[in-house]
Tab-separated table of C-alpha atoms (C1' of nucleotides) in Angstrom:
chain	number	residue	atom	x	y	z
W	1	UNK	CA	-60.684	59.420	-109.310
W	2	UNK	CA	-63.147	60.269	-111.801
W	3	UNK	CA	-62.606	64.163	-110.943
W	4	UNK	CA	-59.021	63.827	-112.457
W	5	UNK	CA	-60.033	61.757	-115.001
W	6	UNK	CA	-62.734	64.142	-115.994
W	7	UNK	CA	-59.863	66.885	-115.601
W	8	UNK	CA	-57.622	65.420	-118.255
W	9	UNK	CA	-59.347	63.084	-120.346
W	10	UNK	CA	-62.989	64.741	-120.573
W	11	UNK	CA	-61.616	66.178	-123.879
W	12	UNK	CA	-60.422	62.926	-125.394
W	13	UNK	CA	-62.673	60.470	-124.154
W	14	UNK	CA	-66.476	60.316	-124.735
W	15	UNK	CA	-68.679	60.344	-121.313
W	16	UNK	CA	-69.887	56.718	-121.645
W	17	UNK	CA	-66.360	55.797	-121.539
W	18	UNK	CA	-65.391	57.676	-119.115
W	19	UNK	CA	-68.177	56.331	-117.131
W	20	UNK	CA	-66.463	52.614	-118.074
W	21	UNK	CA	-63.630	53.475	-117.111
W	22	UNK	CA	-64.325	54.566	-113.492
W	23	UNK	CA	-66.019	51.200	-113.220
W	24	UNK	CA	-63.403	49.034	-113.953
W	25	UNK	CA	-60.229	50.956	-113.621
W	26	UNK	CA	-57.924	50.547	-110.450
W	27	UNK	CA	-56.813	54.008	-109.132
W	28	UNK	CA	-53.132	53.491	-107.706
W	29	UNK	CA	-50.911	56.066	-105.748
W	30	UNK	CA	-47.205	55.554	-106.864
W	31	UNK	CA	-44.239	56.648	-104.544
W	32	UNK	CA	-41.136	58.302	-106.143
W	33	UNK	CA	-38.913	55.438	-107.588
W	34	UNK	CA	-41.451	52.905	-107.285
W	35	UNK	CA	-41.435	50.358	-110.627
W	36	UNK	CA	-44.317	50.254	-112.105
W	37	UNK	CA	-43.250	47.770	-115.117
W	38	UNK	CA	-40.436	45.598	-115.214
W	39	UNK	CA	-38.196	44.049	-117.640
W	40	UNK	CA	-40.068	40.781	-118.897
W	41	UNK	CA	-43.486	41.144	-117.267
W	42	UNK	CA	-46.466	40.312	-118.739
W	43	UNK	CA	-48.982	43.425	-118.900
W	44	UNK	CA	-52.581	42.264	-117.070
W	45	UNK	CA	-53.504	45.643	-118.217
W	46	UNK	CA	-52.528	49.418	-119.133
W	47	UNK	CA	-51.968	52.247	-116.947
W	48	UNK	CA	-53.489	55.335	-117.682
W	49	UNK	CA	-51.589	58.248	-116.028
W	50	UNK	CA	-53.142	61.295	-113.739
W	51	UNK	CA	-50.597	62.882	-112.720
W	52	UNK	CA	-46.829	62.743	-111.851
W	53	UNK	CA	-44.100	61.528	-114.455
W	54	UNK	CA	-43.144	58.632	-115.168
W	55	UNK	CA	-39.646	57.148	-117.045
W	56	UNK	CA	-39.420	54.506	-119.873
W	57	UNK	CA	-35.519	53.082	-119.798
W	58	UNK	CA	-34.338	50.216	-121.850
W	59	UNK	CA	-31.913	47.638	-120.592
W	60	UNK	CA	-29.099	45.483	-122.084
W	61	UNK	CA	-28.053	42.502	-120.996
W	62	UNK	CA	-24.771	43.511	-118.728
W	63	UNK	CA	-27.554	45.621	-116.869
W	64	UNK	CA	-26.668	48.754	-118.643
W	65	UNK	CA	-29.680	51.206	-118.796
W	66	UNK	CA	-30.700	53.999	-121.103
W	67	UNK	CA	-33.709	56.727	-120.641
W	68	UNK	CA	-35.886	55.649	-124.060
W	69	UNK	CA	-38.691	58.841	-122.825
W	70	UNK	CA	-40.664	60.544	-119.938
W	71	UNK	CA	-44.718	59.802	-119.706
W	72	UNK	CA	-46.500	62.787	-118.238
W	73	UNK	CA	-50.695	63.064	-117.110
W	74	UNK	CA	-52.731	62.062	-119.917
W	75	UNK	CA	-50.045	59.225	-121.752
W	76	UNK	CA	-50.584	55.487	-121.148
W	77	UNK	CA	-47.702	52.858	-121.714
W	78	UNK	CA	-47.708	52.200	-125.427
W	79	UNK	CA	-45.707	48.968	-124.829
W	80	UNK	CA	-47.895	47.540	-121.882
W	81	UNK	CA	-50.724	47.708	-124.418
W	82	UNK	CA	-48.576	45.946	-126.864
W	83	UNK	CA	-47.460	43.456	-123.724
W	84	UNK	CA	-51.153	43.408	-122.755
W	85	UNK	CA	-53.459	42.681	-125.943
W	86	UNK	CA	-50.604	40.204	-127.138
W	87	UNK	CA	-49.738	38.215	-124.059
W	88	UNK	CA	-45.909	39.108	-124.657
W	89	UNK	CA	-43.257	40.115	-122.217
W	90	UNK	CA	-42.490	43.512	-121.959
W	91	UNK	CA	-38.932	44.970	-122.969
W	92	UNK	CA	-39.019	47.867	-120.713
W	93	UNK	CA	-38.785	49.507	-117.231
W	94	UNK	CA	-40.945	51.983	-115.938
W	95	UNK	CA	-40.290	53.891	-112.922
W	96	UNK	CA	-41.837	56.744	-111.234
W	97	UNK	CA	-39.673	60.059	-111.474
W	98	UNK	CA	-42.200	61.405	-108.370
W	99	UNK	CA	-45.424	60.407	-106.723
W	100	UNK	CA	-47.829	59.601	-109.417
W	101	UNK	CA	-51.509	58.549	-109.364
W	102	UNK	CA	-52.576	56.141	-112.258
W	103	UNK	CA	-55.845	54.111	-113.006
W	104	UNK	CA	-55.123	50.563	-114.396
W	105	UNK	CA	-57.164	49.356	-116.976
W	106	UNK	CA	-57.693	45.632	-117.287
W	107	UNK	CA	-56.502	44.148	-120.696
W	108	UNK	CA	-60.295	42.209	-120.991
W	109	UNK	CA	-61.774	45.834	-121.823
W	110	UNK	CA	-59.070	47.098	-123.937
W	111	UNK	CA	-60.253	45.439	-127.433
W	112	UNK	CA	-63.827	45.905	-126.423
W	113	UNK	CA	-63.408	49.724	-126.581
W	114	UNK	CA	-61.880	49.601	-129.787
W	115	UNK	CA	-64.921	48.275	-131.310
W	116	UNK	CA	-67.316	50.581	-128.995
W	117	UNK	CA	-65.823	54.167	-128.366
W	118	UNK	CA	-64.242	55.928	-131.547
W	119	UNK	CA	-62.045	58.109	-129.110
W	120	UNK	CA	-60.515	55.304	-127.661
W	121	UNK	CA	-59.764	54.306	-131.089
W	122	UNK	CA	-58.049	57.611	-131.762
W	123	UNK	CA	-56.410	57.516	-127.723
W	124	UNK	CA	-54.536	54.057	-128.379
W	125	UNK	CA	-53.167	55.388	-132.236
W	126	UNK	CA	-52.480	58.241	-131.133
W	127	UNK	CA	-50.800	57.016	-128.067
W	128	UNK	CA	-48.511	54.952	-130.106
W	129	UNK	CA	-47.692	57.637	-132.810
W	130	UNK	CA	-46.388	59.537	-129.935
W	131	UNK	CA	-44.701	57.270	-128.748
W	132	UNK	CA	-42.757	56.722	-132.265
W	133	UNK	CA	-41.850	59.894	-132.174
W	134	UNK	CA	-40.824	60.246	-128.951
W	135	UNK	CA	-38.167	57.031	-129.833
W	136	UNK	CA	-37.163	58.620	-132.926
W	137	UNK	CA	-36.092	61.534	-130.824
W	138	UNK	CA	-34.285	59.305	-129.206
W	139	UNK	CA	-32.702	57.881	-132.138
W	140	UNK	CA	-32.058	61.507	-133.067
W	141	UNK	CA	-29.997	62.269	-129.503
W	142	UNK	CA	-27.920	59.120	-130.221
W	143	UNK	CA	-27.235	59.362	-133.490
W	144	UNK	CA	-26.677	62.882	-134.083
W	145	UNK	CA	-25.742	64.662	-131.036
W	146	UNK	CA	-22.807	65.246	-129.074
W	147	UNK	CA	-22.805	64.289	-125.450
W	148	UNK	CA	-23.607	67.967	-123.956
W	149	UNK	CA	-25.991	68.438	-126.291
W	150	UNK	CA	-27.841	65.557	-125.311
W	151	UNK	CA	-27.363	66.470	-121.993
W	152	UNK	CA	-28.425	69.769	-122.192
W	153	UNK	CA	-31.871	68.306	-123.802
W	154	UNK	CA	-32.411	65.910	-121.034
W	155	UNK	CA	-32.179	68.520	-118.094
W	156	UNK	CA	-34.770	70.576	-120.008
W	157	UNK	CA	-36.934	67.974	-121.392
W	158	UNK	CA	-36.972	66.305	-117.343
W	159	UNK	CA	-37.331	69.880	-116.082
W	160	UNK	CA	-40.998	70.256	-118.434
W	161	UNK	CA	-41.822	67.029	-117.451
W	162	UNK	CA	-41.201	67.501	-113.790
W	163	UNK	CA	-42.796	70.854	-113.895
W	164	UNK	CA	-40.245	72.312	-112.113
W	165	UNK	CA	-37.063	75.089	-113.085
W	166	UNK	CA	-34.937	72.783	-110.962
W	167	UNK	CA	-33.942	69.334	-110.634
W	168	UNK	CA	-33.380	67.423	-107.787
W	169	UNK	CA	-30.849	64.631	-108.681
W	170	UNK	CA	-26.969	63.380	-108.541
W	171	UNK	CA	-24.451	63.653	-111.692
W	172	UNK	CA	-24.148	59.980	-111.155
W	173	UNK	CA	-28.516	59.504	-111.779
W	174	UNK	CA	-28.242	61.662	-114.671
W	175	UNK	CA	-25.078	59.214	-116.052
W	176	UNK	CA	-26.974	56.279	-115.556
W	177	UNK	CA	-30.158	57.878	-118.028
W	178	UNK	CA	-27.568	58.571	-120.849
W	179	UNK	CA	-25.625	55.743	-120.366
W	180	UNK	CA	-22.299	57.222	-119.460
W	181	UNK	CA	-19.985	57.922	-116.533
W	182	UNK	CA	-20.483	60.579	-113.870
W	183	UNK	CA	-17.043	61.898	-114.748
W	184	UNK	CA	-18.150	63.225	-118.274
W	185	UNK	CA	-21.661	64.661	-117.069
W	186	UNK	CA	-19.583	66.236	-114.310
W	187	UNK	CA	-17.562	68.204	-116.938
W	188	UNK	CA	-20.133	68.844	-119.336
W	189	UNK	CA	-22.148	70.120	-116.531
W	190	UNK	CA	-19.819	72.516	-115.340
W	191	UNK	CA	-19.465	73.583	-118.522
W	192	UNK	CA	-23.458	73.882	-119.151
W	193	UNK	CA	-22.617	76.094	-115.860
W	194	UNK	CA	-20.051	78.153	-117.266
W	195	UNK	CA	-21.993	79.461	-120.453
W	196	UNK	CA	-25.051	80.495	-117.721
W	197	UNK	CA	-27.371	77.827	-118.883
W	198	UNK	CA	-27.608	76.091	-116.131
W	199	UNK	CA	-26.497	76.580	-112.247
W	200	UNK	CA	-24.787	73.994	-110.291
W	201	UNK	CA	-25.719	72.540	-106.251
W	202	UNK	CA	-25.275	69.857	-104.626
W	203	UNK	CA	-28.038	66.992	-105.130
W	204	UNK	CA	-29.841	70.006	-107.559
W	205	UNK	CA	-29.638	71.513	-110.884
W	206	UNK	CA	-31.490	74.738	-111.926
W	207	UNK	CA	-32.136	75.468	-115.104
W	208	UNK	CA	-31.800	79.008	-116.178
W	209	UNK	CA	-32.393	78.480	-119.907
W	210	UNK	CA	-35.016	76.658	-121.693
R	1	UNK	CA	-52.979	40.918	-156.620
R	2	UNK	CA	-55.734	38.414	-154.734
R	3	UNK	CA	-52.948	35.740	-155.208
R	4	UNK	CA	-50.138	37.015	-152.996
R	5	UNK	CA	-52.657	39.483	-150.779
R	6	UNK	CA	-54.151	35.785	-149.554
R	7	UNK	CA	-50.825	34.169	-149.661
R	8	UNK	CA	-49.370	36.082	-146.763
R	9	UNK	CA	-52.323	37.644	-145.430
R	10	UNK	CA	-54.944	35.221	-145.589
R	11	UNK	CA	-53.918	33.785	-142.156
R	12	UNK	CA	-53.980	37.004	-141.003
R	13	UNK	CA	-56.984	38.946	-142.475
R	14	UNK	CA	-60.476	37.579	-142.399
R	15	UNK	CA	-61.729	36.021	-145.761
R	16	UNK	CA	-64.148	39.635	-145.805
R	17	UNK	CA	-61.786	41.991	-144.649
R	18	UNK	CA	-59.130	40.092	-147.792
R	19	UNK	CA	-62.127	40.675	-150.111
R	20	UNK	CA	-62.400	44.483	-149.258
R	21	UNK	CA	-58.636	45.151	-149.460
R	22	UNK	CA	-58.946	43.908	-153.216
R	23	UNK	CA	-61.531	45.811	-153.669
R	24	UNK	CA	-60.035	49.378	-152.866
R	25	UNK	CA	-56.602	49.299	-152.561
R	26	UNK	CA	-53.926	50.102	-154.956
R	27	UNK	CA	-51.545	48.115	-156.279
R	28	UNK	CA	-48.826	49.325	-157.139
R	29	UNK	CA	-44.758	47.870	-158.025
R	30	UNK	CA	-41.830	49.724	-157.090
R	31	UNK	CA	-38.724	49.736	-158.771
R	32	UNK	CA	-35.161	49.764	-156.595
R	33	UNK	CA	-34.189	53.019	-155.002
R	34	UNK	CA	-37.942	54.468	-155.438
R	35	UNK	CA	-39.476	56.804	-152.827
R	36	UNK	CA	-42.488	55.268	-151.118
R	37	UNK	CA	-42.836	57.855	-148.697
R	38	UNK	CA	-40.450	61.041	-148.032
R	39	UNK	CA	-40.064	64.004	-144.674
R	40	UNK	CA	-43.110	65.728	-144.329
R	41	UNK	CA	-45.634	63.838	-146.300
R	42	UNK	CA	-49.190	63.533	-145.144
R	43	UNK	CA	-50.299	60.058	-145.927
R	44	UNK	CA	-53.585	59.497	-147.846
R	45	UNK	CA	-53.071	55.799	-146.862
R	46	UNK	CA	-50.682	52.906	-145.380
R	47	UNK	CA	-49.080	50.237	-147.887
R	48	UNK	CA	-49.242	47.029	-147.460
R	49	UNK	CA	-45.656	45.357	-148.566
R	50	UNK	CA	-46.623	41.686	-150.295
R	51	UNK	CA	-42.909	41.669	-151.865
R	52	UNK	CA	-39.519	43.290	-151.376
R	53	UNK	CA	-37.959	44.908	-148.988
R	54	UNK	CA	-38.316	48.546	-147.736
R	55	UNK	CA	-35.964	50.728	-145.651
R	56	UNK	CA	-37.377	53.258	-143.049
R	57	UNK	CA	-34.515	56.075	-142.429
R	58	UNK	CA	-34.526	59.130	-140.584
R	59	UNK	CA	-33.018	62.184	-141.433
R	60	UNK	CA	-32.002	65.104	-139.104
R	61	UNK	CA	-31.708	69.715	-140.029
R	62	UNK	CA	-27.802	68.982	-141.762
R	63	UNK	CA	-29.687	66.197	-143.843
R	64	UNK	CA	-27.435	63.361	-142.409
R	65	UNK	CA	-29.113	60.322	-142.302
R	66	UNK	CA	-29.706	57.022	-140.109
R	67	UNK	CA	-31.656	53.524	-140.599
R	68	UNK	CA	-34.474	53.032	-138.359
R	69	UNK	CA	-35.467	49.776	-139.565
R	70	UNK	CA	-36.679	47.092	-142.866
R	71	UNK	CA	-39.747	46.104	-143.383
R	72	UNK	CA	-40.328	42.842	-145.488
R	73	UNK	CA	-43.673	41.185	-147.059
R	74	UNK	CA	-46.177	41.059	-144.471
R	75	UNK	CA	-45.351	44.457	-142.924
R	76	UNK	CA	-46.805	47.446	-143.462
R	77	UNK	CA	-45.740	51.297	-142.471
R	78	UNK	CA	-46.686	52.021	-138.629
R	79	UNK	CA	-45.148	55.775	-138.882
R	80	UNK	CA	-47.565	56.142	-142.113
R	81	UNK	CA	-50.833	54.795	-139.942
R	82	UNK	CA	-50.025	57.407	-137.600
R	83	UNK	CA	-49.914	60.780	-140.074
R	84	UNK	CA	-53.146	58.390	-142.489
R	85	UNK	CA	-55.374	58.752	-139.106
R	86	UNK	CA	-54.568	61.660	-137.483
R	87	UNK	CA	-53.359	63.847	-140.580
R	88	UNK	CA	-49.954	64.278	-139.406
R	89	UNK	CA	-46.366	64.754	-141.110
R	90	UNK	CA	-44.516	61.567	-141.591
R	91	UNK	CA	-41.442	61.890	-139.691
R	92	UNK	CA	-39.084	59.206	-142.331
R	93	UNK	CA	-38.274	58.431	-145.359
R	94	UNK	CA	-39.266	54.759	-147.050
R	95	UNK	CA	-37.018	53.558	-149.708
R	96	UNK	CA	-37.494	50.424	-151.909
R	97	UNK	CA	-34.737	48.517	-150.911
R	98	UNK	CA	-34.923	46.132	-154.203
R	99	UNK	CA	-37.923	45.775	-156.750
R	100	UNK	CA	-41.200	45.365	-154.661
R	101	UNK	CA	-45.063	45.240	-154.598
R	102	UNK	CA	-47.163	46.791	-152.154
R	103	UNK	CA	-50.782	47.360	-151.851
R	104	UNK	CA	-51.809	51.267	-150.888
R	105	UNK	CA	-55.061	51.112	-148.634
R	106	UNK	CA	-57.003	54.140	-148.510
R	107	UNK	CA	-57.214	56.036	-145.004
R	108	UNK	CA	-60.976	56.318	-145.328
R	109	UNK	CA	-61.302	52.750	-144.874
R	110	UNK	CA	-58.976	52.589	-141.861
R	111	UNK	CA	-60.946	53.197	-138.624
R	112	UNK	CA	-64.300	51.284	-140.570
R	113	UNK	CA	-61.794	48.380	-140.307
R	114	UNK	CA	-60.677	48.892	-136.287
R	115	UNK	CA	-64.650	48.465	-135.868
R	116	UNK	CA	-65.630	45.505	-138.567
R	117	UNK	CA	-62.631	43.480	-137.790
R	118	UNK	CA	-60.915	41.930	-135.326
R	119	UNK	CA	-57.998	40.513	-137.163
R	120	UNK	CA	-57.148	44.325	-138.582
R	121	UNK	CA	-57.274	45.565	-135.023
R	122	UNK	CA	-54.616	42.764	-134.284
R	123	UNK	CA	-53.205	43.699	-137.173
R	124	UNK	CA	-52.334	47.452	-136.737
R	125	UNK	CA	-51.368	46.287	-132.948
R	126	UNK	CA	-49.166	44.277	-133.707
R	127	UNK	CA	-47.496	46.531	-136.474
R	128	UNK	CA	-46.838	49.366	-133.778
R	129	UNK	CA	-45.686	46.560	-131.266
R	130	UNK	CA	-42.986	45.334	-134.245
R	131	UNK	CA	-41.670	48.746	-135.113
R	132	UNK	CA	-41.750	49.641	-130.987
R	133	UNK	CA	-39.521	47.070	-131.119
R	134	UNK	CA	-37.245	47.667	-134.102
R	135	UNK	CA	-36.983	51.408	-132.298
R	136	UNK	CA	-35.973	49.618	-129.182
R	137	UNK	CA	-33.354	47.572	-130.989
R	138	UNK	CA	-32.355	50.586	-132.881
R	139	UNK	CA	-31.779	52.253	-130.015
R	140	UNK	CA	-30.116	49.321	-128.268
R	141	UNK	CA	-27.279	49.376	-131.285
R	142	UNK	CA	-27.041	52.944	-130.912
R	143	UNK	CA	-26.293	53.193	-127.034
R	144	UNK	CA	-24.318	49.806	-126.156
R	145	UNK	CA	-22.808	48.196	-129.211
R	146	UNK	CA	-19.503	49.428	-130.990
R	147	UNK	CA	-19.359	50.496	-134.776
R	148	UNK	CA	-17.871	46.929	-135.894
R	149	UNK	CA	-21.081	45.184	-133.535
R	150	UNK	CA	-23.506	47.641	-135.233
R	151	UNK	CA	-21.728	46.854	-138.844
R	152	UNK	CA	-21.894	43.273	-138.149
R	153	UNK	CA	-25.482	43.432	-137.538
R	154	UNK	CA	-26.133	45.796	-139.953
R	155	UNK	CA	-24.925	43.327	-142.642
R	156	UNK	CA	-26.823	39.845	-141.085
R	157	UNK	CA	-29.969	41.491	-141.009
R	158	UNK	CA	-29.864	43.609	-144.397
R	159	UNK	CA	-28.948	39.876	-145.791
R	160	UNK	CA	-32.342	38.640	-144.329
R	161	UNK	CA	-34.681	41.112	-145.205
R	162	UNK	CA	-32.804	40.635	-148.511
R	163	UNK	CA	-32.939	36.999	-148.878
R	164	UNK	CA	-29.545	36.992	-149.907
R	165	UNK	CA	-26.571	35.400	-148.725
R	166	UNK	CA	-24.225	38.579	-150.429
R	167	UNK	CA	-24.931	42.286	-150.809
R	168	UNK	CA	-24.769	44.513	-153.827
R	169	UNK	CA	-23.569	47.430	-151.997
R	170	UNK	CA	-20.555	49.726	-151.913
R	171	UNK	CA	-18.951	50.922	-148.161
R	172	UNK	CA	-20.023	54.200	-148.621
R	173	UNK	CA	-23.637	53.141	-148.672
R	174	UNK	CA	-23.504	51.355	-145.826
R	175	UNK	CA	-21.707	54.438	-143.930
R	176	UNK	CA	-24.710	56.364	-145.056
R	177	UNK	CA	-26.972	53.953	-142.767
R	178	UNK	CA	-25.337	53.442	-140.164
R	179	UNK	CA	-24.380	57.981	-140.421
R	180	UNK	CA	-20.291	57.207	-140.162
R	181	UNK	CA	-17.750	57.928	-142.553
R	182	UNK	CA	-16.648	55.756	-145.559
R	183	UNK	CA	-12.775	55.354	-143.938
R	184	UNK	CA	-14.483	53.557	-140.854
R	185	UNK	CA	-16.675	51.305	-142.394
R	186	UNK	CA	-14.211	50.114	-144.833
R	187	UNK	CA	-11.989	49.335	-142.248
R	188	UNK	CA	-13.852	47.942	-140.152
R	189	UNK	CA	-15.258	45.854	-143.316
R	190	UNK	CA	-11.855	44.215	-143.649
R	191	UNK	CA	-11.189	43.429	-140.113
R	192	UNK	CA	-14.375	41.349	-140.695
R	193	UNK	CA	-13.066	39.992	-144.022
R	194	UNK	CA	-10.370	39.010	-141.422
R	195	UNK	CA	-12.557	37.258	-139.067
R	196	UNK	CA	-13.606	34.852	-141.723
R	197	UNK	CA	-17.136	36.203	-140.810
R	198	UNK	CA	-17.332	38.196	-144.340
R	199	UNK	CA	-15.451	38.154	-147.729
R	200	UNK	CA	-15.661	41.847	-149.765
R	201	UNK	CA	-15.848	42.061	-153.545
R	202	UNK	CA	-15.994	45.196	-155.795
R	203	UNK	CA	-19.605	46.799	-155.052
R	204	UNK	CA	-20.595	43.370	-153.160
R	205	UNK	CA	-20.102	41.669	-149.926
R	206	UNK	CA	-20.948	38.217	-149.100
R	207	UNK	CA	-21.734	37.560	-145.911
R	208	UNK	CA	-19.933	33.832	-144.527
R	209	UNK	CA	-21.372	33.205	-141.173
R	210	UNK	CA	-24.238	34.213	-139.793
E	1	DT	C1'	-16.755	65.802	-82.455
E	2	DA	C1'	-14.821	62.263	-85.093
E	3	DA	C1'	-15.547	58.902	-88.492
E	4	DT	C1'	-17.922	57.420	-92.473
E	5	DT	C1'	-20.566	57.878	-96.514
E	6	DT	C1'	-22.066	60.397	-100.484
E	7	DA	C1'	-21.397	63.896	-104.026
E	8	DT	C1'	-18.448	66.535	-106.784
E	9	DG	C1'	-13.873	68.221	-108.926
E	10	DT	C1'	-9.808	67.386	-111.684
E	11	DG	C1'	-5.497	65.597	-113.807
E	12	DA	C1'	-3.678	61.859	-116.684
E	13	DT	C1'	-4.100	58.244	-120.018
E	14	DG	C1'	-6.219	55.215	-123.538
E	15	DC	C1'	-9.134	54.161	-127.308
E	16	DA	C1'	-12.872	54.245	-130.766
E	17	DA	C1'	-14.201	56.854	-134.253
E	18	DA	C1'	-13.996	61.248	-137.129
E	19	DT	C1'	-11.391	63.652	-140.284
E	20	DC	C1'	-7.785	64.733	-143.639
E	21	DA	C1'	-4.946	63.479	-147.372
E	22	DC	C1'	-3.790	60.798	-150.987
E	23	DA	C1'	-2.781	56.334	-153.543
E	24	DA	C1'	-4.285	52.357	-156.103
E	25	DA	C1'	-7.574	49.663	-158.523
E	26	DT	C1'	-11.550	49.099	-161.209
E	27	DT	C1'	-15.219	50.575	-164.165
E	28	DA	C1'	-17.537	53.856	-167.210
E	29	DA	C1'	-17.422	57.509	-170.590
E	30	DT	C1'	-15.464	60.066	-174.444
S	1	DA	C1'	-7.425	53.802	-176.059
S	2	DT	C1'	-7.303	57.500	-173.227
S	3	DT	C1'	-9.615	60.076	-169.818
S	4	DA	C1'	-12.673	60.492	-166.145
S	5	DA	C1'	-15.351	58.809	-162.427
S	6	DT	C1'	-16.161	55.473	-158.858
S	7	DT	C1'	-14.696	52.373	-155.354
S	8	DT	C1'	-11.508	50.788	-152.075
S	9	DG	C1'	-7.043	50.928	-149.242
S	10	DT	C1'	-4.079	53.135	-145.908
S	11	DG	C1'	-1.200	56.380	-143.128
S	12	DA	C1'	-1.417	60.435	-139.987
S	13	DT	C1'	-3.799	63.408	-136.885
S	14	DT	C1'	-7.543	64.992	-133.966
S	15	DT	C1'	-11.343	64.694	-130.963
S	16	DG	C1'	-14.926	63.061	-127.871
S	17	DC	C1'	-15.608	60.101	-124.455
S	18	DA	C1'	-14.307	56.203	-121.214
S	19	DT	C1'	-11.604	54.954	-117.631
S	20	DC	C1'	-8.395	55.251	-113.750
S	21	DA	C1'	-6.791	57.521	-109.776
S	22	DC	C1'	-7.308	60.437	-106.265
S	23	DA	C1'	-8.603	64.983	-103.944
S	24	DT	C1'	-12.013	67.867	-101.780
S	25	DA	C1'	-16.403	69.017	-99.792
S	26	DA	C1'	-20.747	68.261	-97.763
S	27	DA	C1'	-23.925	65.422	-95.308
S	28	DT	C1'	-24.779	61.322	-92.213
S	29	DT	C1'	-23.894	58.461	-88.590
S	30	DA	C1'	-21.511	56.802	-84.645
DNA sequence: TAATTTATGTGATGCAAATCACAAATTAAT
DNA sequence: ATTAATTTGTGATTTGCATCACATAAATTA
């Protein structure tokens, strides 16, 4: 545990809290698909990620979904932190994408760092200015793209977060992150295959331009 | 300035931390239609809105526009924290919504605060939690509700950050927000006009149930 | 090997919203 | 008062996407 976190976070975090952190943190493995955060729970803490990927979706009430962002090694949940330090309920799911390790930080430290370590000041805002962004991007895709557009952004914006050219998932997952039917990603796929940006097989996708 | 800073701050803020804001930060009034902040600006310092109402929009390459979100008295700029601290580019515009009164707080002072007070670290929290939320509901409109949903809501909540029961807008405005033409909104303006749930003047629109 | 399940392909149809084109009504400017 | 600009109303057409219906292909399971 603390040779990843030394791996990733040795540049952002100061050694005294890194030390901290190995003390009280929780190292957990996460299998593909497993939730990590549901709809409604109350945060005891934030996870910091090591490594794997990690999806944020939003859901509405008739159990639609929508993909809000992908976490990768180094991010932490802005909205468990929100969920945590506040007591609330959190208003999103997060689910891992592949096998993931994560340390859990328990919410008693959280405001104690802010007062002692400056970088942790600087991790947490700059964790949630990311995080902004990242869901004005998504505000972006919805508002001003076109459906294969947006489409052709999530397969490369999984594929970076995956690390991987190719992408091993069903029309019908895909239609469930944007919110639409597998019909339509169907066709817009086949079309993504027909001007060579992308090449089709069954249960995978391979990305041949970024 | 003292007068409304404590009247909707002062069960917020420490008495200390009310007594430094008055010391260095900036009042300052803006008229309707003024721009707080604009794309690209590097913050020298977050406001802090004690009057009005402010809209956050984004804008995308073709300059077509969409609302993010309001903020009212009490609120202050999350997206601006984020380019004050880490000398970033500010990714919206701010618009005075109506005459208003905010309070500019200098970025220097900023991460002292996180340290000296508790109620400013709750404080800045919270903000990012609120607009995480707005984004989420934002994004919610964007991906499950239809245009006459979104217009409907558009209308409620403009009325409440207003404090009006009517709005002194014109239909093209409002397709501006919500980036959609004139033609729909209008239409879909008098289908609610229809619904008893509006009633439309010349350059107004008073909103009947709510 | 046959039967079943899962993943993908494809035509047809419907609908919300975008776009075009222009008229009518109201207000502002000369 | 006449002209010009702004705001709103409305028909016609197009387009992107949703939805339905069903076919084909590959992988699992019996």
């Amino acid at each position: 545990m603390r040779e990843k976190l030394e791996k990733y976070f040795s540049y952002v975090f100061e050694k005294e809290l890194i030390d901290e952190i190995v003390q009280v943190g929780i190292y957990k493995k996460l299998r593909e698909n497993e939730v990590l955060v549901d709809l409604g729970d109350k945060m005891k803490g934030i996870p910091l990620l090591l490594e794997g990927a990690i999806k944020i979706v939003r859901e509405d009430k008739n159990g639609d979904e929508i993909l809000l962002y992908f976490l990768e090694r180094g991010d932490t949940c802005a909205s468990s932190f929100a969920s945590a330090v506040s007591n609330t309920k959190c208003g999103i799911r997060a689910i891992a994408e592949k096998e993931s390790e994560i340390i859990f930080l328990p919410k008693e430290k959280l405001d104690d760092w802010m007062v002692k370590y400056k970088s942790w000041r600087n991790f947490v805002i700059e964790s949630y200015n990311i995080r902004l962004n990242e869901m004005m991007e998504t505000v972006d895709s919805l508002a001003f793209m076109r459906m294969d557009e947006r489409l052709y952004k999530y397969l490369t914006d999984k594929a970076q977060i995956m690390r991987e050219t190719s992408l091993n998932t069903t029309h019908q997952e895909i239609a469930y992150d944007m919110h639409t039917s597998r019909v339509v990603i169907s066709r817009l796929l086949k079309q993504l295959e027909n001007e060579s940006k992308i090449k089709l097989y069954r249960n995978k996708i391979e990305i041949l331009e970024f």
